[in-house]
mmCIF file of C-alpha atoms in Angstrom:
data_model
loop_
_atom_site.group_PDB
_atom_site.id
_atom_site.type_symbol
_atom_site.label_atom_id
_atom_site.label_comp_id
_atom_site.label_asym_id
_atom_site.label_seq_id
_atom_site.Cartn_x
_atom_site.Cartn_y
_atom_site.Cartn_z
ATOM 1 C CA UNK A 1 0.000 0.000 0.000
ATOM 2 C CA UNK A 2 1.195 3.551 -0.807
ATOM 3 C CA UNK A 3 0.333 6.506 0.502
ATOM 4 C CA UNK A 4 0.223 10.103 -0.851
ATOM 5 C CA UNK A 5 0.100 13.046 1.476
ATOM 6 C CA UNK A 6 -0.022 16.705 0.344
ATOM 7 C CA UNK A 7 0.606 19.834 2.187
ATOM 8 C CA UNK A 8 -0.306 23.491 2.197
ATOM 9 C CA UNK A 9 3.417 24.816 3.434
ATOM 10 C CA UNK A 10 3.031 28.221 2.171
ATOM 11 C CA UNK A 11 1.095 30.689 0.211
ATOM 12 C CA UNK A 12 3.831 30.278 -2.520
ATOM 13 C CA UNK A 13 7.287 28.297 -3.381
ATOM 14 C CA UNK A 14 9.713 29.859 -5.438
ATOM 15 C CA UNK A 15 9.989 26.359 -8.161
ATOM 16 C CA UNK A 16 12.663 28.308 -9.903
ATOM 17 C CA UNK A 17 15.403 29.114 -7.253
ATOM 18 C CA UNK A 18 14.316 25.932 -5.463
ATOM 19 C CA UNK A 19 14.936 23.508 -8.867
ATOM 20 C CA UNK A 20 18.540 25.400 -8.934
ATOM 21 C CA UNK A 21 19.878 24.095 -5.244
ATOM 22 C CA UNK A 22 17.815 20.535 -5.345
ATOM 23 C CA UNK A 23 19.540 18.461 -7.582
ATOM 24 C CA UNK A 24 17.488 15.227 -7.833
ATOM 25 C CA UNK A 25 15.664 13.922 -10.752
ATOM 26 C CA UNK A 26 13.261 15.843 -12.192
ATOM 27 C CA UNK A 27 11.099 13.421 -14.435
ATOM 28 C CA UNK A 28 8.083 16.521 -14.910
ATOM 29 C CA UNK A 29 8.699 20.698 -14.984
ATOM 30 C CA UNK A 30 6.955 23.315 -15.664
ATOM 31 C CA UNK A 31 6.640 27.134 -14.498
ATOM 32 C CA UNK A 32 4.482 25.674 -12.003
ATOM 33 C CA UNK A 33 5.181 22.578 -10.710
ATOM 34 C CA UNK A 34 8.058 20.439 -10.355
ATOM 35 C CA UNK A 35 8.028 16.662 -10.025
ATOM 36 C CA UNK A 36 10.913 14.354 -8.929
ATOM 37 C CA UNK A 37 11.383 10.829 -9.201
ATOM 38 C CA UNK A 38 13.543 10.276 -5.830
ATOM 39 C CA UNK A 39 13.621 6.213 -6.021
ATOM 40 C CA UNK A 40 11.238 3.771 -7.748
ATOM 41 C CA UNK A 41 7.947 4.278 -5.777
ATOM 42 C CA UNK A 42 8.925 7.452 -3.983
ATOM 43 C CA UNK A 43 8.105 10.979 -6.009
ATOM 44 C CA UNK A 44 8.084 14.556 -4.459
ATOM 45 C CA UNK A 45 5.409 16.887 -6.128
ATOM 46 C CA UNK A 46 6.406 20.758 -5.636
ATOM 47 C CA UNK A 47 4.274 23.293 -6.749
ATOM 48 C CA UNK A 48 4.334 27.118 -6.794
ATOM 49 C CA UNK A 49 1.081 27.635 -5.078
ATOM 50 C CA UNK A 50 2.546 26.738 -1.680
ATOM 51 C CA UNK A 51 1.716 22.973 -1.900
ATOM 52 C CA UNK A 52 4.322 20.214 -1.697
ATOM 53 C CA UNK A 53 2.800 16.094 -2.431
ATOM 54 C CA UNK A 54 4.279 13.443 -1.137
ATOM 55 C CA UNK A 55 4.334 9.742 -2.092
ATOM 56 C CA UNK A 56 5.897 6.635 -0.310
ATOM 57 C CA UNK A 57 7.576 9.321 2.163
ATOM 58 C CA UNK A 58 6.970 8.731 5.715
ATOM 59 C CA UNK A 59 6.396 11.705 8.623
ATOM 60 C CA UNK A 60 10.474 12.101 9.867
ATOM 61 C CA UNK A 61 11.405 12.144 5.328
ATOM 62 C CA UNK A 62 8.701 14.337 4.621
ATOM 63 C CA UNK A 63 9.279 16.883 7.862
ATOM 64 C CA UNK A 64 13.107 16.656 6.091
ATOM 65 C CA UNK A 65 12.256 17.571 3.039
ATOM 66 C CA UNK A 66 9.940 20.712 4.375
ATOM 67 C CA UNK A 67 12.771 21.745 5.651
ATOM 68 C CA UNK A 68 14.895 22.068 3.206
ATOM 69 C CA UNK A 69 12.346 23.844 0.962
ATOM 70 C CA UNK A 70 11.217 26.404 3.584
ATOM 71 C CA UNK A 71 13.620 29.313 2.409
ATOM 72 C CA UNK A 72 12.406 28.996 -0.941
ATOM 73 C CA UNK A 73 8.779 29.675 0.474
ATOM 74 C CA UNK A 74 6.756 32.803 1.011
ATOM 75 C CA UNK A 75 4.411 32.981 3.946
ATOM 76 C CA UNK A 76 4.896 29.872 5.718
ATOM 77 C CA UNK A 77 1.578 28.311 7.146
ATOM 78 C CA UNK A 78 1.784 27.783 10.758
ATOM 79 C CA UNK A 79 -1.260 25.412 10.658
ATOM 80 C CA UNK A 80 -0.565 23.275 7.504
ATOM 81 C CA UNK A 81 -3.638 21.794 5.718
ATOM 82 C CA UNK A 82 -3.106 18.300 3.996
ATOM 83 C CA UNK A 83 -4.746 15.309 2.421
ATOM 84 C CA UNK A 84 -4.087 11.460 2.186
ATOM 85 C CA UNK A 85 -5.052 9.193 -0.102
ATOM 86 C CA UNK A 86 -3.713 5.180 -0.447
ATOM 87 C CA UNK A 87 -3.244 4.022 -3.617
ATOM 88 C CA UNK A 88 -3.237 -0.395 -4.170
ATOM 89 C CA UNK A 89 -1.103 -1.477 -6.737
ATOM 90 C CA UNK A 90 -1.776 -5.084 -8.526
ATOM 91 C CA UNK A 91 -5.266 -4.933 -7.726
ATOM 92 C CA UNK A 92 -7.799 -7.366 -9.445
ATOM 93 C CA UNK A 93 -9.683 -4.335 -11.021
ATOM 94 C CA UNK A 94 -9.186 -1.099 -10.893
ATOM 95 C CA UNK A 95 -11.685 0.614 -8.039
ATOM 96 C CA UNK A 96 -11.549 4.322 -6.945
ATOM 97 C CA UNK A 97 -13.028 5.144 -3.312
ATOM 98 C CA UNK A 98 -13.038 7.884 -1.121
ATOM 99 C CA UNK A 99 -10.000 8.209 -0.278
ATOM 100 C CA UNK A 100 -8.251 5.033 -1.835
ATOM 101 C CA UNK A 101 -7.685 3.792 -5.309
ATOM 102 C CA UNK A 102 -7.175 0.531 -6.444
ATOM 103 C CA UNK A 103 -5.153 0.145 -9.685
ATOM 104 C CA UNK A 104 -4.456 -3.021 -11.569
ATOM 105 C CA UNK A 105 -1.263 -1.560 -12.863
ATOM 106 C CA UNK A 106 0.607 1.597 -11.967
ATOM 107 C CA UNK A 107 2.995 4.137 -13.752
ATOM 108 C CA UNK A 108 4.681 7.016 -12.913
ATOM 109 C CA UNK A 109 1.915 9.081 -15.042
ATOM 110 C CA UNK A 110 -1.019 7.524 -13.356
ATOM 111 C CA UNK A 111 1.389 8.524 -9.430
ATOM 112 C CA UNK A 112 1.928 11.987 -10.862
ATOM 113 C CA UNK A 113 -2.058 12.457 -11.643
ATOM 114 C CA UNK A 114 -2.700 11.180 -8.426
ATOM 115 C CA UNK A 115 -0.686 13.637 -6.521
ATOM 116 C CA UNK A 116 -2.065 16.078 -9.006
ATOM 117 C CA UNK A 117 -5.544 16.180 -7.764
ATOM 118 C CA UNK A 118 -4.673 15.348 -4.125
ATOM 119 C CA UNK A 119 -2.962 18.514 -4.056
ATOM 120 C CA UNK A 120 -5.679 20.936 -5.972
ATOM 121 C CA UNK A 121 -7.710 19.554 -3.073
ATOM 122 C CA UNK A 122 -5.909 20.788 -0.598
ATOM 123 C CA UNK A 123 -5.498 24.417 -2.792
ATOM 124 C CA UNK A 124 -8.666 24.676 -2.443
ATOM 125 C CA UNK A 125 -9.460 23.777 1.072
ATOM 126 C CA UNK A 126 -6.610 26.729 1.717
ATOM 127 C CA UNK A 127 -8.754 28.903 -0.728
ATOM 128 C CA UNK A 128 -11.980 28.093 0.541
ATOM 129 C CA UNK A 129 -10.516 28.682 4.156
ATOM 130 C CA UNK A 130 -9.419 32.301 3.040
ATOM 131 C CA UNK A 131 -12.514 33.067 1.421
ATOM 132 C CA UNK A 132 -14.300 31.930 4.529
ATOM 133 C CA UNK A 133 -12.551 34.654 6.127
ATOM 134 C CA UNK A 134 -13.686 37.288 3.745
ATOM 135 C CA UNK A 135 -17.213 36.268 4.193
ATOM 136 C CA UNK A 136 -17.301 36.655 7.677
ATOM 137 C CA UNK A 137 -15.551 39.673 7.735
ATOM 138 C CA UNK A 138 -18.120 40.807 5.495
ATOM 139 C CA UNK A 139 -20.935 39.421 7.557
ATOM 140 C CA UNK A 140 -19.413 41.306 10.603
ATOM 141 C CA UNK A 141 -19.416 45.096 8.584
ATOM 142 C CA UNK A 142 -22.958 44.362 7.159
ATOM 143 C CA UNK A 143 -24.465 43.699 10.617
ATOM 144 C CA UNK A 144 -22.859 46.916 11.952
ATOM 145 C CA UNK A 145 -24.655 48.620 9.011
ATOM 146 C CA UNK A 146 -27.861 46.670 9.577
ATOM 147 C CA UNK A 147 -27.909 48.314 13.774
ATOM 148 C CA UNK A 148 -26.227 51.476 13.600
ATOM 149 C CA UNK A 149 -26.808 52.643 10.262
ATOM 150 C CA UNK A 150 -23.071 53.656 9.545
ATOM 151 C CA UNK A 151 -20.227 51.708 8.414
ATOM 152 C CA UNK A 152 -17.342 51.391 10.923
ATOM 153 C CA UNK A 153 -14.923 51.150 8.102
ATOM 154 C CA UNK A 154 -12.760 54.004 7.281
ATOM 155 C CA UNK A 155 -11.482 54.304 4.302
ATOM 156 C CA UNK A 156 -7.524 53.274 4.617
ATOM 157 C CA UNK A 157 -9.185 49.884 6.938
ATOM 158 C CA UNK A 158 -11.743 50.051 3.252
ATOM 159 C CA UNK A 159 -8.907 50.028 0.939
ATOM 160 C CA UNK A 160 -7.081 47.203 2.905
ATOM 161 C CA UNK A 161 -10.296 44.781 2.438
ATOM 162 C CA UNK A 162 -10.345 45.577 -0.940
ATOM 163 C CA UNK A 163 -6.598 44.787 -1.267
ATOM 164 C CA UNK A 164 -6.817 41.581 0.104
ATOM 165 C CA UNK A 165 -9.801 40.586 -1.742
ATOM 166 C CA UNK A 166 -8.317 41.127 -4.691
ATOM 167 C CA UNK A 167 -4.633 39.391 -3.829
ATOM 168 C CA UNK A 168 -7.054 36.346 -3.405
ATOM 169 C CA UNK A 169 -8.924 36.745 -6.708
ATOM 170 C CA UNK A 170 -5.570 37.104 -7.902
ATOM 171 C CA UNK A 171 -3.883 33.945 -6.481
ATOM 172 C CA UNK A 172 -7.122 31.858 -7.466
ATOM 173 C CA UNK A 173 -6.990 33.291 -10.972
ATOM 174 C CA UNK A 174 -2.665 32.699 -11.843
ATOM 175 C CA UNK A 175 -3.294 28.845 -10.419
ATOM 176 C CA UNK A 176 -6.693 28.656 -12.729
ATOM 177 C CA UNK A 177 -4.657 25.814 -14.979
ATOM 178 C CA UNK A 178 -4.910 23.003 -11.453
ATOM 179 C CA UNK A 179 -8.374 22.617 -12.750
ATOM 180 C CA UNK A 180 -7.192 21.626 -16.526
ATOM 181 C CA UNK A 181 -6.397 18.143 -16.856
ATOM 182 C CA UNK A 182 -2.473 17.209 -18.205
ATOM 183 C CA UNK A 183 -1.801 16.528 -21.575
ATOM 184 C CA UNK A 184 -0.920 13.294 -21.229
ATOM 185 C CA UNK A 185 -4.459 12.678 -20.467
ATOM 186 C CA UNK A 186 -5.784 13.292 -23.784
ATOM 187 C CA UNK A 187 -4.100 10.407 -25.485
ATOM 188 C CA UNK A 188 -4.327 8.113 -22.820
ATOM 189 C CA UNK A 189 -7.816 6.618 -22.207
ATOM 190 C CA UNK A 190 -6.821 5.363 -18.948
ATOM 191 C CA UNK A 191 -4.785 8.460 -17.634
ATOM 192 C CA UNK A 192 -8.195 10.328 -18.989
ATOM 193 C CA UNK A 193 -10.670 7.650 -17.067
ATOM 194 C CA UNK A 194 -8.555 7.983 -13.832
ATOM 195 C CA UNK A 195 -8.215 12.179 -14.062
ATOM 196 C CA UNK A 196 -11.970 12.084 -14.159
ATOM 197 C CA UNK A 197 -12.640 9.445 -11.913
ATOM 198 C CA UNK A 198 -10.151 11.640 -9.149
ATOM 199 C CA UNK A 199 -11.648 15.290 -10.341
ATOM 200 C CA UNK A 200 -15.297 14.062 -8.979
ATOM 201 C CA UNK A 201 -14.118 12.070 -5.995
ATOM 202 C CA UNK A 202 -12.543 15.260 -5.003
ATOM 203 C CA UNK A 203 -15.419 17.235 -6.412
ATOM 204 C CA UNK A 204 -13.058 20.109 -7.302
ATOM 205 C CA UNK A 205 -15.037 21.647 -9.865
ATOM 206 C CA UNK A 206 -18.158 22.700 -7.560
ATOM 207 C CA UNK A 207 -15.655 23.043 -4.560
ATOM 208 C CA UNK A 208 -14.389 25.945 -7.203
ATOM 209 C CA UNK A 209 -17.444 27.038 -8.269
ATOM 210 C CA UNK A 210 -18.514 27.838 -4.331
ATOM 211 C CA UNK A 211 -15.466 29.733 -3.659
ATOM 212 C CA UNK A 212 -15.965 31.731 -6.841
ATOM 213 C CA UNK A 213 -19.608 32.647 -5.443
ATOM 214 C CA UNK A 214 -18.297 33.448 -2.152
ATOM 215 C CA UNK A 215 -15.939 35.891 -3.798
ATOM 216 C CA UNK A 216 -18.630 37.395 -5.980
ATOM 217 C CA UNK A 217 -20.690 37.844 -2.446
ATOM 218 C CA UNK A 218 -17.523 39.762 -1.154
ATOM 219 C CA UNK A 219 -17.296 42.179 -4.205
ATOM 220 C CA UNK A 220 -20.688 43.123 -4.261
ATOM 221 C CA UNK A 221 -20.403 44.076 -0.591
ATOM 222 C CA UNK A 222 -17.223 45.785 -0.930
ATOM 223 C CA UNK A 223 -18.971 47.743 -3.784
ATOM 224 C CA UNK A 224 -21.468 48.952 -1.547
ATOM 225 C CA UNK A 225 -19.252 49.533 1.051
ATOM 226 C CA UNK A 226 -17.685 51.643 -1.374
ATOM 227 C CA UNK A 227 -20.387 53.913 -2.381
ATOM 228 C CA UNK A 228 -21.875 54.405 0.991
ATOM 229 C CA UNK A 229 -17.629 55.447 1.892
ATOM 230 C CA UNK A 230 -17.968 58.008 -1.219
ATOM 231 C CA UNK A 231 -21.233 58.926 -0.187
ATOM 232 C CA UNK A 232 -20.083 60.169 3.554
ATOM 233 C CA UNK A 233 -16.880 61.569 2.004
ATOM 234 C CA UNK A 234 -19.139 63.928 -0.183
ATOM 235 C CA UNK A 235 -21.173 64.993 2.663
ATOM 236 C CA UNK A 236 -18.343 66.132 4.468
ATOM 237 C CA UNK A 237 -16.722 67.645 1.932
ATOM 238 C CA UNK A 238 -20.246 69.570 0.818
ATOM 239 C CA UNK A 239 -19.861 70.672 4.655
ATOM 240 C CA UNK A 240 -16.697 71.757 4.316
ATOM 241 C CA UNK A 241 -17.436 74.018 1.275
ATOM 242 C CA UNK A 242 -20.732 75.157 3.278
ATOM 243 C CA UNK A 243 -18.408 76.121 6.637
ATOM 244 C CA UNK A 244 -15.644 77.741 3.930
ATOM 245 C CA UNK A 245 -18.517 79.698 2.246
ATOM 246 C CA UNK A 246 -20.064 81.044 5.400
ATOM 247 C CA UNK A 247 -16.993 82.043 7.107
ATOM 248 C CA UNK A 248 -16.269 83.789 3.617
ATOM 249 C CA UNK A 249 -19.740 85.687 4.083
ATOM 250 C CA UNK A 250 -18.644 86.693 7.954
ATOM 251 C CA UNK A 251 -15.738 87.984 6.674
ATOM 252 C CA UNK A 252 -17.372 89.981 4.020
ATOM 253 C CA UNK A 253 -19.942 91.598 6.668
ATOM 254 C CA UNK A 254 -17.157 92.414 9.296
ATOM 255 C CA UNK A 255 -15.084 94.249 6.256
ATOM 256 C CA UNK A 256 -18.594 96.189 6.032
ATOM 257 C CA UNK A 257 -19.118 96.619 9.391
ATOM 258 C CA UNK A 258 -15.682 97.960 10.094
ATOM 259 C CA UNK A 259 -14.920 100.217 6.962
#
């Protein structure tokens, strides 16, 4: 039985310094993922979104290994989210469960798509978890506004929501291509049955599709959050103009007065 863990380290990993210093086998690259082949049923899986898969690694290797990729990593996660899965090699037929698969042969394509979709899970548990954040954030200013009235958000605290909102639109959008399936799926029926057999056990496509709503919920708050700000900010400045015209007409009736 092997086992495939995968880890949310970091909000990103520098692949491209990190591929200069580690020197092992790389048997799959890209601009976005690297993938080694460190002995015959042992594979790392780095990728730049902060996620490093593991497979036929034990706690003490892997904990090694995180290690030594740390100072190639931005943001560490102090609470690391992760996934297992057991794949069966030699089975009589080839069964996919929760979270086991049974295969009646195995290659190193079919261990790389494996650890391919084990790890967009876990991207988007670490997405969904951020977006979670958002909401309630959210939740938190639009009950203020539903009992006082007013929005306790001024508009430098305003412009940091919006900036992180957007950083996490932005992250979700560069790391759009986890959801595509690998080439070497579309010439290989059984690469293609297994990549679709994995993409609903993990249900990543709706998983996506919620986060994506979540965000839209977000932006349409922050866009009313932003109006009512602008709306405030002209009635102060409209007072400001009144005050500047009146003390304008004060000084025009003292110059009368004292002429």
């Amino acid at each position: 039985m092997l086992k495939v863990v995968s880890f949310q380290i970091a909000d990103s990993i520098d692949i491209k310094q990190f591929k200069t210093a580690f020197t092992a086998e790389i048997y799959h690259e890209d601009s976005d993922e690297l993938f080694y082949r460190m002995a015959t049923q042992k594979f790392i899986y780095v990728f730049k979104y902060g996620i490093v898969c593991f497979l036929g690694y034990n706690e003490v290797e892997s904990t090694a290994f995180i290690q030594v990729i740390t100072p190639y990593c931005r943001n560490m996660q102090e609470e690391r989210l992760n996934d297992e899965f057991d794949i069966e090699t030699n089975a009589n037929r080839y069964k996919l469960g929760y979270n086991k698969i049974e295969l009646e042969s195995a290659d190193v394509e079919s261990f790389r798509l494996i650890m391919l979709n084990v790890s967009q899970s876990v991207a988007l548990d670490h997405y969904s978890q951020q977006t979670n954040i958002l909401l309630e954030e959210t939740n938190y200013h639009t009950q203020i506004l539903e009992k006082k009235g007013k929005l306790d958000l001024s508009g430098i605290n305003l412009k940091k929501y919006i900036g992180r909102t957007l950083n996490l639109k932005n992250r979700i959008a560069e790391n759009l291509y986890i959801f595509d399936s690998p080439e070497e799926t579309w010439e290989d029926e059984n690469l293609n049955r297994l990549d679709i057999g994995l993409k609903k056990t993990f249900d990543l496509q709706s998983r996506f599709r919620t986060i994506q709503e979540g965000l839209g919920i977000v932006k349409e708050n922050l866009e009313l959050f932003k109006d009512l700000l602008q709306y405030r900010n002209s009635i102060v400045l409209e007072w400001i103009i009144i005050i500047l015209i009146f003390v304008e007409v004060i000084n025009l009736f003292i110059e009368k007065i004292f002429r």
